PDBQT receptor file of N, H, CA, C and O in Angstrom, charges set to zero:
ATOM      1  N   UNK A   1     118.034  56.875  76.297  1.00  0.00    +0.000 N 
ATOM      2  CA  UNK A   1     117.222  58.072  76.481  1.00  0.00    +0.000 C 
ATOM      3  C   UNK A   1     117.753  58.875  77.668  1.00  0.00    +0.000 C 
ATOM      4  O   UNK A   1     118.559  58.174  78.279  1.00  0.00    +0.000 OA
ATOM      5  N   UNK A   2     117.646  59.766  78.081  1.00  0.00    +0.000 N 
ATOM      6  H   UNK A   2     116.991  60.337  77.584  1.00  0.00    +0.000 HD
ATOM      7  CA  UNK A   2     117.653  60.889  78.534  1.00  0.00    +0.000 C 
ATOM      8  C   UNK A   2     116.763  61.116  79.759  1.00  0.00    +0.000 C 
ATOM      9  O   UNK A   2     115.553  61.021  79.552  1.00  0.00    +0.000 OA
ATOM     10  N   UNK A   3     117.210  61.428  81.123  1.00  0.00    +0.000 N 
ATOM     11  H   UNK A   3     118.193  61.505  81.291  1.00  0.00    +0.000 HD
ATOM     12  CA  UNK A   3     116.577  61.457  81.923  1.00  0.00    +0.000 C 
ATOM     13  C   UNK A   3     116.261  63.429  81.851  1.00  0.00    +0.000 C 
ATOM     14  O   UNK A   3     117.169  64.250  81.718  1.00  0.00    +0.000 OA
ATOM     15  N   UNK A   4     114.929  63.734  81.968  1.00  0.00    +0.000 N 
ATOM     16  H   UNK A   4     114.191  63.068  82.076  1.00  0.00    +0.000 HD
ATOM     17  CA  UNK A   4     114.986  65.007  81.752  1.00  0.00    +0.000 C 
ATOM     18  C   UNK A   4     114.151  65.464  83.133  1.00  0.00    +0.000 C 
ATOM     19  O   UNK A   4     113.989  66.680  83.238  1.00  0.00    +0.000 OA
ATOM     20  N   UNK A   5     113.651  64.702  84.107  1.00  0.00    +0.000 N 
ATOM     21  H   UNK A   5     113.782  63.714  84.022  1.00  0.00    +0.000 HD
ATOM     22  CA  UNK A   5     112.558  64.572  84.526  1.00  0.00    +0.000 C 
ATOM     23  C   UNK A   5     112.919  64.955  85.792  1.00  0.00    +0.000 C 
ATOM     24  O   UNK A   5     112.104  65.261  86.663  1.00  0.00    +0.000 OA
ATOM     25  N   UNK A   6     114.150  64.950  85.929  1.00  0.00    +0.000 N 
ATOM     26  H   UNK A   6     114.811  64.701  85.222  1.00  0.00    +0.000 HD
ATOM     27  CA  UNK A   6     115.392  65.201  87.460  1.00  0.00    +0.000 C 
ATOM     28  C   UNK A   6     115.334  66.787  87.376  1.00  0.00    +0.000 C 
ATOM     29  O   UNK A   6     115.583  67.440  86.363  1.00  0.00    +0.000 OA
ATOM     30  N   UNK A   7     114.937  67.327  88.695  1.00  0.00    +0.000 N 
ATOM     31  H   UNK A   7     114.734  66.796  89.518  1.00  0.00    +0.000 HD
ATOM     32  CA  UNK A   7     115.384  68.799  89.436  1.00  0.00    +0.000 C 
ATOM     33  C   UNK A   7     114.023  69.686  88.257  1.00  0.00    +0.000 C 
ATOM     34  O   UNK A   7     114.191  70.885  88.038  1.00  0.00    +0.000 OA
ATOM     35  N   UNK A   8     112.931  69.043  87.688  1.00  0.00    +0.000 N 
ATOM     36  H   UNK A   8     112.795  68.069  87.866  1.00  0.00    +0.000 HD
ATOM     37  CA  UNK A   8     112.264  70.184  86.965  1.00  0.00    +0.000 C 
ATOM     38  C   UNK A   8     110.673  69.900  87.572  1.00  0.00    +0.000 C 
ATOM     39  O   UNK A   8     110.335  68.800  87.135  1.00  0.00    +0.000 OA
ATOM     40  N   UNK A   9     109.514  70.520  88.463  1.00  0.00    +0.000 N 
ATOM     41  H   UNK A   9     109.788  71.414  88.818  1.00  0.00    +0.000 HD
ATOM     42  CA  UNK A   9     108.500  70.126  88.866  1.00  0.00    +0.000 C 
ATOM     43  C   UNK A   9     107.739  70.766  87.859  1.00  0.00    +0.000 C 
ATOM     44  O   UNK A   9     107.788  71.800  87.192  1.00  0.00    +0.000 OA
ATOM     45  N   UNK A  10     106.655  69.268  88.065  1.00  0.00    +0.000 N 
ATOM     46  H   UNK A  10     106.615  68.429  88.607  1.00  0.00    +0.000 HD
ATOM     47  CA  UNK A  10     105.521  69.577  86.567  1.00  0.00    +0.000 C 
ATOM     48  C   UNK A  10     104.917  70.801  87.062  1.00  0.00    +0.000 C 
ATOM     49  O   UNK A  10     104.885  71.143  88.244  1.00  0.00    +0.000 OA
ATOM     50  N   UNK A  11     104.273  71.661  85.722  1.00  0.00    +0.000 N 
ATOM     51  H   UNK A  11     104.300  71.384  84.762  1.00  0.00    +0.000 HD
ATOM     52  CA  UNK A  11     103.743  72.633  85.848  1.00  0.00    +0.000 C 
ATOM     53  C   UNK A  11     102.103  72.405  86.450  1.00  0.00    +0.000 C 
ATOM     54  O   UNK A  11     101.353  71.506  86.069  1.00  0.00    +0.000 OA
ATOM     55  N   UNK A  12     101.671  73.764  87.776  1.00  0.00    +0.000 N 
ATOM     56  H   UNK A  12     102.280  74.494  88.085  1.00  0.00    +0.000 HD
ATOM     57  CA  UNK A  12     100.324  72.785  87.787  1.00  0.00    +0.000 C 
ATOM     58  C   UNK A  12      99.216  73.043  87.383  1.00  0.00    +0.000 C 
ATOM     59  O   UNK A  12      98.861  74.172  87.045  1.00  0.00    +0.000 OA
ATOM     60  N   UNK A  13      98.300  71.731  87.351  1.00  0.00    +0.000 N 
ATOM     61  H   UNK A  13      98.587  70.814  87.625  1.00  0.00    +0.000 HD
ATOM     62  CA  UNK A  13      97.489  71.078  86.496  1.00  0.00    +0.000 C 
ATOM     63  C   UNK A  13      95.900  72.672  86.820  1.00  0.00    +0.000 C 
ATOM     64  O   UNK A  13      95.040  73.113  86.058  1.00  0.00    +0.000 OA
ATOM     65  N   UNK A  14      96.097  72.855  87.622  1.00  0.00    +0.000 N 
ATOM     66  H   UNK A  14      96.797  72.498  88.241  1.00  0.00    +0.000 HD
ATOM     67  CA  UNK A  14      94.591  74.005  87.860  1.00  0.00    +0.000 C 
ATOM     68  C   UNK A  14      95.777  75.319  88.203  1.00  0.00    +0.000 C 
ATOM     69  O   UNK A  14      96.781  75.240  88.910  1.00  0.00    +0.000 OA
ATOM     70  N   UNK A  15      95.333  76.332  87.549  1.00  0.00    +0.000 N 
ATOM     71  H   UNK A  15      94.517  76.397  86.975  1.00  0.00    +0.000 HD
ATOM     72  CA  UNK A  15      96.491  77.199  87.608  1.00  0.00    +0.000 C 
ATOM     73  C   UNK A  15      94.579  78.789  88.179  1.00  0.00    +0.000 C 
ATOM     74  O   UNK A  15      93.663  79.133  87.433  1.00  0.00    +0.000 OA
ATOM     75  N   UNK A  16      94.773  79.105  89.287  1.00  0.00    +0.000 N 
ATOM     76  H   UNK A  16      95.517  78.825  89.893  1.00  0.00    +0.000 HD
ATOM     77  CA  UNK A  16      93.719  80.218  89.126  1.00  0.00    +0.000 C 
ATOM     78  C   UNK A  16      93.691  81.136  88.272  1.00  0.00    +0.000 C 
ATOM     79  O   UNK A  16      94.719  81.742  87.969  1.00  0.00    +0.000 OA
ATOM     80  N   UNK A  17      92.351  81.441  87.659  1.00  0.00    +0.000 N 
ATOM     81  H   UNK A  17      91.516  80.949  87.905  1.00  0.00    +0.000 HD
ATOM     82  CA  UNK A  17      92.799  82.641  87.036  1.00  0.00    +0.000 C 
ATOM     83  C   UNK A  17      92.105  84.166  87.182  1.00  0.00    +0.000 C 
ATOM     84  O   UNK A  17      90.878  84.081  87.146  1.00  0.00    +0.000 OA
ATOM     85  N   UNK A  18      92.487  85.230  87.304  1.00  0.00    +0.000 N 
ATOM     86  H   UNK A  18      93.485  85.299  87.334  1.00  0.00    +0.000 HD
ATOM     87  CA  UNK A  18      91.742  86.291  88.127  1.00  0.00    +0.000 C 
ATOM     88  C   UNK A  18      91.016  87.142  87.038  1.00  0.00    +0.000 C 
ATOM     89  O   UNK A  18      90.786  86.957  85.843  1.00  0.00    +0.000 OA
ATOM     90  N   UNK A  19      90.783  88.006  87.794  1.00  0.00    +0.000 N 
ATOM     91  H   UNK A  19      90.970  88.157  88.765  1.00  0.00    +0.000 HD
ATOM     92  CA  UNK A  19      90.229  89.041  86.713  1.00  0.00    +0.000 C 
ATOM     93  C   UNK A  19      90.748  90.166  85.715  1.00  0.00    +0.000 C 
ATOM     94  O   UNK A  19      90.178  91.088  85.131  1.00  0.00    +0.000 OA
ATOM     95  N   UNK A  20      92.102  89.701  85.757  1.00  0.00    +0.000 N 
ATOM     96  H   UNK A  20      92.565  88.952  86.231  1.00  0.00    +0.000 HD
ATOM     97  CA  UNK A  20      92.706  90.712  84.362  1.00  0.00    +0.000 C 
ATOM     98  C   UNK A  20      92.502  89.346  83.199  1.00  0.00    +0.000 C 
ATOM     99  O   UNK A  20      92.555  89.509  81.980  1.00  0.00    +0.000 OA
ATOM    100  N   UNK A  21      92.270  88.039  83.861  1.00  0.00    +0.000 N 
ATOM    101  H   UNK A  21      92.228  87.906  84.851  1.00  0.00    +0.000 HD
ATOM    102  CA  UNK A  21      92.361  87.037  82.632  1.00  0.00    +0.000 C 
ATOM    103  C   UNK A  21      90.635  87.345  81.844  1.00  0.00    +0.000 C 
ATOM    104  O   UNK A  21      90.317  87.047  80.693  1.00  0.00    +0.000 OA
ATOM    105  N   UNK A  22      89.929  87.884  82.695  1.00  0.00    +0.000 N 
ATOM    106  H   UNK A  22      90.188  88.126  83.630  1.00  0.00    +0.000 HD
ATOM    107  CA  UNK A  22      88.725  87.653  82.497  1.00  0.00    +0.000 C 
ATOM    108  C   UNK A  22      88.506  89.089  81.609  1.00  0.00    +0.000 C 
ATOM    109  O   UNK A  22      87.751  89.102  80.638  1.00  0.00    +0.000 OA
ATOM    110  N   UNK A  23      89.246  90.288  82.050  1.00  0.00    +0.000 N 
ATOM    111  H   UNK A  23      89.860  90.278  82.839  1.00  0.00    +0.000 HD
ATOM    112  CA  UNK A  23      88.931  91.174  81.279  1.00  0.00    +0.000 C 
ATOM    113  C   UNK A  23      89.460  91.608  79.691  1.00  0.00    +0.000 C 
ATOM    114  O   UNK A  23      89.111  92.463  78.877  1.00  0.00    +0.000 OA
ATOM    115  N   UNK A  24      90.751  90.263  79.738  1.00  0.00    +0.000 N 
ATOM    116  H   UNK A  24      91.034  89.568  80.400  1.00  0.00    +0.000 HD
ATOM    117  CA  UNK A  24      91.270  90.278  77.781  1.00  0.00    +0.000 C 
ATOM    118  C   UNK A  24      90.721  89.175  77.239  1.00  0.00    +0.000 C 
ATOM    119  O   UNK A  24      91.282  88.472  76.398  1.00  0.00    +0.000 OA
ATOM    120  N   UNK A  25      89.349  88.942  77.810  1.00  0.00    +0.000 N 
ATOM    121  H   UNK A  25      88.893  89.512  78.493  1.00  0.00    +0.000 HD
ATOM    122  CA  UNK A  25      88.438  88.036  76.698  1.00  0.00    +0.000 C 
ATOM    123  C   UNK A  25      87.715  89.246  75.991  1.00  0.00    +0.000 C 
ATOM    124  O   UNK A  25      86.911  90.101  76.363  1.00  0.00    +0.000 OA
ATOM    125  N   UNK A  26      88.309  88.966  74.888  1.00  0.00    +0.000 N 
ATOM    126  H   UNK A  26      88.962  88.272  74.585  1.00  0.00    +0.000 HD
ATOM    127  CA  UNK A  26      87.616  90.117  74.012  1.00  0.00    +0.000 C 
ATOM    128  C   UNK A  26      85.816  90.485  73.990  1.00  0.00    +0.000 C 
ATOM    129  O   UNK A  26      85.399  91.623  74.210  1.00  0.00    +0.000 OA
ATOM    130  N   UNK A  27      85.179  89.662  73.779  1.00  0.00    +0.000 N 
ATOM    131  H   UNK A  27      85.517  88.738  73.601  1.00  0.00    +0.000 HD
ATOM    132  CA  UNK A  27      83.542  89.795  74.353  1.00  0.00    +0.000 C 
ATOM    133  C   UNK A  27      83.276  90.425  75.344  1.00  0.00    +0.000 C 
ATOM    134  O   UNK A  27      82.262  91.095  75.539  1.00  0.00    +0.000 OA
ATOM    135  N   UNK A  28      84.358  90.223  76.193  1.00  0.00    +0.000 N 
ATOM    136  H   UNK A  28      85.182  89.679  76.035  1.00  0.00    +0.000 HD
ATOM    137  CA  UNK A  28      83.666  90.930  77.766  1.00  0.00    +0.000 C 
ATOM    138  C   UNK A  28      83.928  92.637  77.364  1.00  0.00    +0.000 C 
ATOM    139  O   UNK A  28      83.132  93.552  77.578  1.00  0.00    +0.000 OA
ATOM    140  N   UNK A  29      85.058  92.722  76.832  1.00  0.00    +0.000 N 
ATOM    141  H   UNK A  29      85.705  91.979  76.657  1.00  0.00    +0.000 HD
ATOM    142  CA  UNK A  29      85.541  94.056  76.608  1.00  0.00    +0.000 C 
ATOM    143  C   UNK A  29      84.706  95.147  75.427  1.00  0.00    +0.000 C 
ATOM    144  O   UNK A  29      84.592  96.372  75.422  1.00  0.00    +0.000 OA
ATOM    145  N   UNK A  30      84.141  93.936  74.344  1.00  0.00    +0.000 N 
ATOM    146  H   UNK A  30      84.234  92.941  74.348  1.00  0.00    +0.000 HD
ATOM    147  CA  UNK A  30      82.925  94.773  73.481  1.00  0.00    +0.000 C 
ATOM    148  C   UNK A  30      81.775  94.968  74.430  1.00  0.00    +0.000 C 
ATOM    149  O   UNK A  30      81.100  95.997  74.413  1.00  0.00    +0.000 OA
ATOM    150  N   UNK A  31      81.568  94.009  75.225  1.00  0.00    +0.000 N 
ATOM    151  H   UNK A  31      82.116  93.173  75.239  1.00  0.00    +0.000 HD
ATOM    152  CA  UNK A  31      80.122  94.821  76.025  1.00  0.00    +0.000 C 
ATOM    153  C   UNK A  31      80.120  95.541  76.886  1.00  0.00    +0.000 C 
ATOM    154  O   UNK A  31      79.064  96.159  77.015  1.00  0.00    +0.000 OA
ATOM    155  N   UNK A  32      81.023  95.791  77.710  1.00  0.00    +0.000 N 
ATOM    156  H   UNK A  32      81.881  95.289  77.606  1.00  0.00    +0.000 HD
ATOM    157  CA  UNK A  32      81.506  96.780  78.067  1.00  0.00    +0.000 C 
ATOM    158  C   UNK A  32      81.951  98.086  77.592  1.00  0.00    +0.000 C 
ATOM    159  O   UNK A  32      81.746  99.098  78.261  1.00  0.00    +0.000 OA
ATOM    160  N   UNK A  33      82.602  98.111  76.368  1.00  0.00    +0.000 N 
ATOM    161  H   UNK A  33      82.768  97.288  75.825  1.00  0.00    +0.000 HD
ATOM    162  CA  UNK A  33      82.909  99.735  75.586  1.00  0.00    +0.000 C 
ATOM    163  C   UNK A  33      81.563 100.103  75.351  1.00  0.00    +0.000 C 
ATOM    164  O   UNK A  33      81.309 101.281  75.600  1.00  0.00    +0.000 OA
ATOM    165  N   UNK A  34      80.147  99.028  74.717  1.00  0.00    +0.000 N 
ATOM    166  H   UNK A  34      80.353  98.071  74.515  1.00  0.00    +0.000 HD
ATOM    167  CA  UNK A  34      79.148  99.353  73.951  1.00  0.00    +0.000 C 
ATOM    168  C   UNK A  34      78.388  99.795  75.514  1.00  0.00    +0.000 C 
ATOM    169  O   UNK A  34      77.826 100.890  75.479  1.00  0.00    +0.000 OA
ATOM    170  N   UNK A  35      78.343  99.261  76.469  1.00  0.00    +0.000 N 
ATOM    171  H   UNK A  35      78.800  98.372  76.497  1.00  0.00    +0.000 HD
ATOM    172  CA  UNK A  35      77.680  99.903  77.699  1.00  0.00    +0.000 C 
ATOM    173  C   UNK A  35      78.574 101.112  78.101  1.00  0.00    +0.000 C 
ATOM    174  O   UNK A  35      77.927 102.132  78.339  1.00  0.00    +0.000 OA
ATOM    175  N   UNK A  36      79.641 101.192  78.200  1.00  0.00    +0.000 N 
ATOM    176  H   UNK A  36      80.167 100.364  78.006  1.00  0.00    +0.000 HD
ATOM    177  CA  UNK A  36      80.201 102.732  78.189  1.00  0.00    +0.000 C 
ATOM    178  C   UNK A  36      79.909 103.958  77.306  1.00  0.00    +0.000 C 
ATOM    179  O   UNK A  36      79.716 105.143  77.575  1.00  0.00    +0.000 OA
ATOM    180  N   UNK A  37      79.950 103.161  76.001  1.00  0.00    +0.000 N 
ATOM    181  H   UNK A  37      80.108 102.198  75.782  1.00  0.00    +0.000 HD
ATOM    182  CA  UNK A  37      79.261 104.382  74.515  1.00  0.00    +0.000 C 
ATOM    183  C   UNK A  37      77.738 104.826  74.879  1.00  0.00    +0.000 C 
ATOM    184  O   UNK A  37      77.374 105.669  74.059  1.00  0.00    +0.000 OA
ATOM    185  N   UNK A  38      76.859 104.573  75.716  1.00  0.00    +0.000 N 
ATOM    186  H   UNK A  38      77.155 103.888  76.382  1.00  0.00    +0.000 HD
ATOM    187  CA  UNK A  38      75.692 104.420  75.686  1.00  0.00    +0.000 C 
ATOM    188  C   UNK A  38      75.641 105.059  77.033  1.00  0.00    +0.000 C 
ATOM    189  O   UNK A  38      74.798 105.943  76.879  1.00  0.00    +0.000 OA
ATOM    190  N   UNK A  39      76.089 105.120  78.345  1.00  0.00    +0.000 N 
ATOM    191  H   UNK A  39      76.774 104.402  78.470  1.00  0.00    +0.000 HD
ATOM    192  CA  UNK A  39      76.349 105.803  78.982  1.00  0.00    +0.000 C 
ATOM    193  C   UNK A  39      76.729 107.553  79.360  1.00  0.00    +0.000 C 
ATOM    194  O   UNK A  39      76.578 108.471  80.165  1.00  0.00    +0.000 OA
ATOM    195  N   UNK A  40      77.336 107.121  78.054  1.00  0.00    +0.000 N 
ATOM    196  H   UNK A  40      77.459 106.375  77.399  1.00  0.00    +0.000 HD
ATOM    197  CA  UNK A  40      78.545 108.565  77.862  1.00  0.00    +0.000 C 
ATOM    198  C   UNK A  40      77.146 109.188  76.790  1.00  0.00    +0.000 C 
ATOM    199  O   UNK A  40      76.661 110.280  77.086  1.00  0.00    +0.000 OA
ATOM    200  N   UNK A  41      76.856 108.783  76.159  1.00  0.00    +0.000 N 
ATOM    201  H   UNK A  41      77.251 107.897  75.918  1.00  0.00    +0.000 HD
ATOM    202  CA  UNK A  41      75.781 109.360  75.239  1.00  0.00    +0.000 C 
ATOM    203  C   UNK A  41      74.644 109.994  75.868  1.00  0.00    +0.000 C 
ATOM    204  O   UNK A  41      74.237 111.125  75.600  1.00  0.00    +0.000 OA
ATOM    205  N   UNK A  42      74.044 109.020  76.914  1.00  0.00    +0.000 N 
ATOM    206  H   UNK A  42      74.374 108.101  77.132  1.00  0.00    +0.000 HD
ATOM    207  CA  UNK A  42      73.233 109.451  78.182  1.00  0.00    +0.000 C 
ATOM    208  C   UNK A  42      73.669 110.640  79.022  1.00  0.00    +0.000 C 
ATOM    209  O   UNK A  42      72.899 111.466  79.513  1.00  0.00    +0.000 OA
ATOM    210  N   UNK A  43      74.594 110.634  79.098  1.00  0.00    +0.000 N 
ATOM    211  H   UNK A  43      75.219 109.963  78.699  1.00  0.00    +0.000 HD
ATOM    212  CA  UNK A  43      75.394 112.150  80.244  1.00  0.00    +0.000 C 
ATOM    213  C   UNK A  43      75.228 113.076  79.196  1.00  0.00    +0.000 C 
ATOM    214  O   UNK A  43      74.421 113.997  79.322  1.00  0.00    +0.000 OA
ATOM    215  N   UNK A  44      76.112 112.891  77.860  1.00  0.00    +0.000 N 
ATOM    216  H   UNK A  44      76.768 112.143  77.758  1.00  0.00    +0.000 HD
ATOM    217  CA  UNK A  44      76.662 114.322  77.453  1.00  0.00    +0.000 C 
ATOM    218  C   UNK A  44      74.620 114.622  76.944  1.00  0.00    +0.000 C 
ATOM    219  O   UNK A  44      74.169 115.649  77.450  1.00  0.00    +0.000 OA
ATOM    220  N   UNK A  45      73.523 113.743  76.003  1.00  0.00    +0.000 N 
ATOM    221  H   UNK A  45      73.889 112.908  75.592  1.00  0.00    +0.000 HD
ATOM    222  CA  UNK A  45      72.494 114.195  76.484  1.00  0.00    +0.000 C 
ATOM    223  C   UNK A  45      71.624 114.699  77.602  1.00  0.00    +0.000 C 
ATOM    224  O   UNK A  45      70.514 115.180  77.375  1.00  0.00    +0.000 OA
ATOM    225  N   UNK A  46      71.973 114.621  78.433  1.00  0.00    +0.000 N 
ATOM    226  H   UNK A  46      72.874 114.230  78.618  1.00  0.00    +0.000 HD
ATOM    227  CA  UNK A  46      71.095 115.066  79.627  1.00  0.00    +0.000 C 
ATOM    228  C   UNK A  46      71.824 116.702  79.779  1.00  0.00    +0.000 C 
ATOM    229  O   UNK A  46      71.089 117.684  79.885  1.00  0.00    +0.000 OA
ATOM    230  N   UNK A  47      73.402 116.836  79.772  1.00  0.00    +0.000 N 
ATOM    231  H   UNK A  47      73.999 116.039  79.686  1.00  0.00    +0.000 HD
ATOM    232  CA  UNK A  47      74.185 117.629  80.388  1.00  0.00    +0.000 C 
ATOM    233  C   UNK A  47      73.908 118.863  79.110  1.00  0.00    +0.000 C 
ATOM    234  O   UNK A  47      73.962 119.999  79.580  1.00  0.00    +0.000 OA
ATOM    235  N   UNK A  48      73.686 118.825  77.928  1.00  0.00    +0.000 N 
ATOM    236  H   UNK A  48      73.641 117.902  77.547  1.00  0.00    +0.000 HD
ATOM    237  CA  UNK A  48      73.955 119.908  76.377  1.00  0.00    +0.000 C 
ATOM    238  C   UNK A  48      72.475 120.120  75.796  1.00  0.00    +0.000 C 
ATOM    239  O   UNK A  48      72.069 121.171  75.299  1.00  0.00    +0.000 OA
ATOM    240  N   UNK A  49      71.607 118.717  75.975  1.00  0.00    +0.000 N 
ATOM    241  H   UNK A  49      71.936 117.864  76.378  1.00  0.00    +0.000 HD
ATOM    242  CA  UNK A  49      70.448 118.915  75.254  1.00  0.00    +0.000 C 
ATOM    243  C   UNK A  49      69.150 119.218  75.931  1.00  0.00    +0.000 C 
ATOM    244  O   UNK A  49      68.111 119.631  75.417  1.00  0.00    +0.000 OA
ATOM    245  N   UNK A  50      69.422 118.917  77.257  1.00  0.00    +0.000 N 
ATOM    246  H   UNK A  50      70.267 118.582  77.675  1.00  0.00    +0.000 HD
ATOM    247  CA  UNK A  50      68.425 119.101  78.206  1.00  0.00    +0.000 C 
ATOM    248  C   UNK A  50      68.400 120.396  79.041  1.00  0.00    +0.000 C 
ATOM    249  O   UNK A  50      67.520 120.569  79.884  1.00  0.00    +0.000 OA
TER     250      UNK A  50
């Protein structure tokens, strides 16, 4: 066999992860557009109809 294990360090085991990981979970990103659509609906009503 094959020594493969020479000059390569294991990758590590808890790696952090920030908040661009948190914002391409797709869920987070539907409740967010649907609280933006609802927002934006709120302005352009207040700003055209009121």
């Amino acid at each position: 066999m094959l020594d493969t294990s020479r000059g390569q360090a294991p990758p590590p085991a808890d790696e952090p992860r920030g908040c661009l990981f948190a914002l391409s979970q797709p869920p987070l990103m539907i409740f967010l557009a649907v609280i933006g659509c609802l927002l934006l609906m709120a302005a352009v009503h207040d700003l055209f109809l009121l």
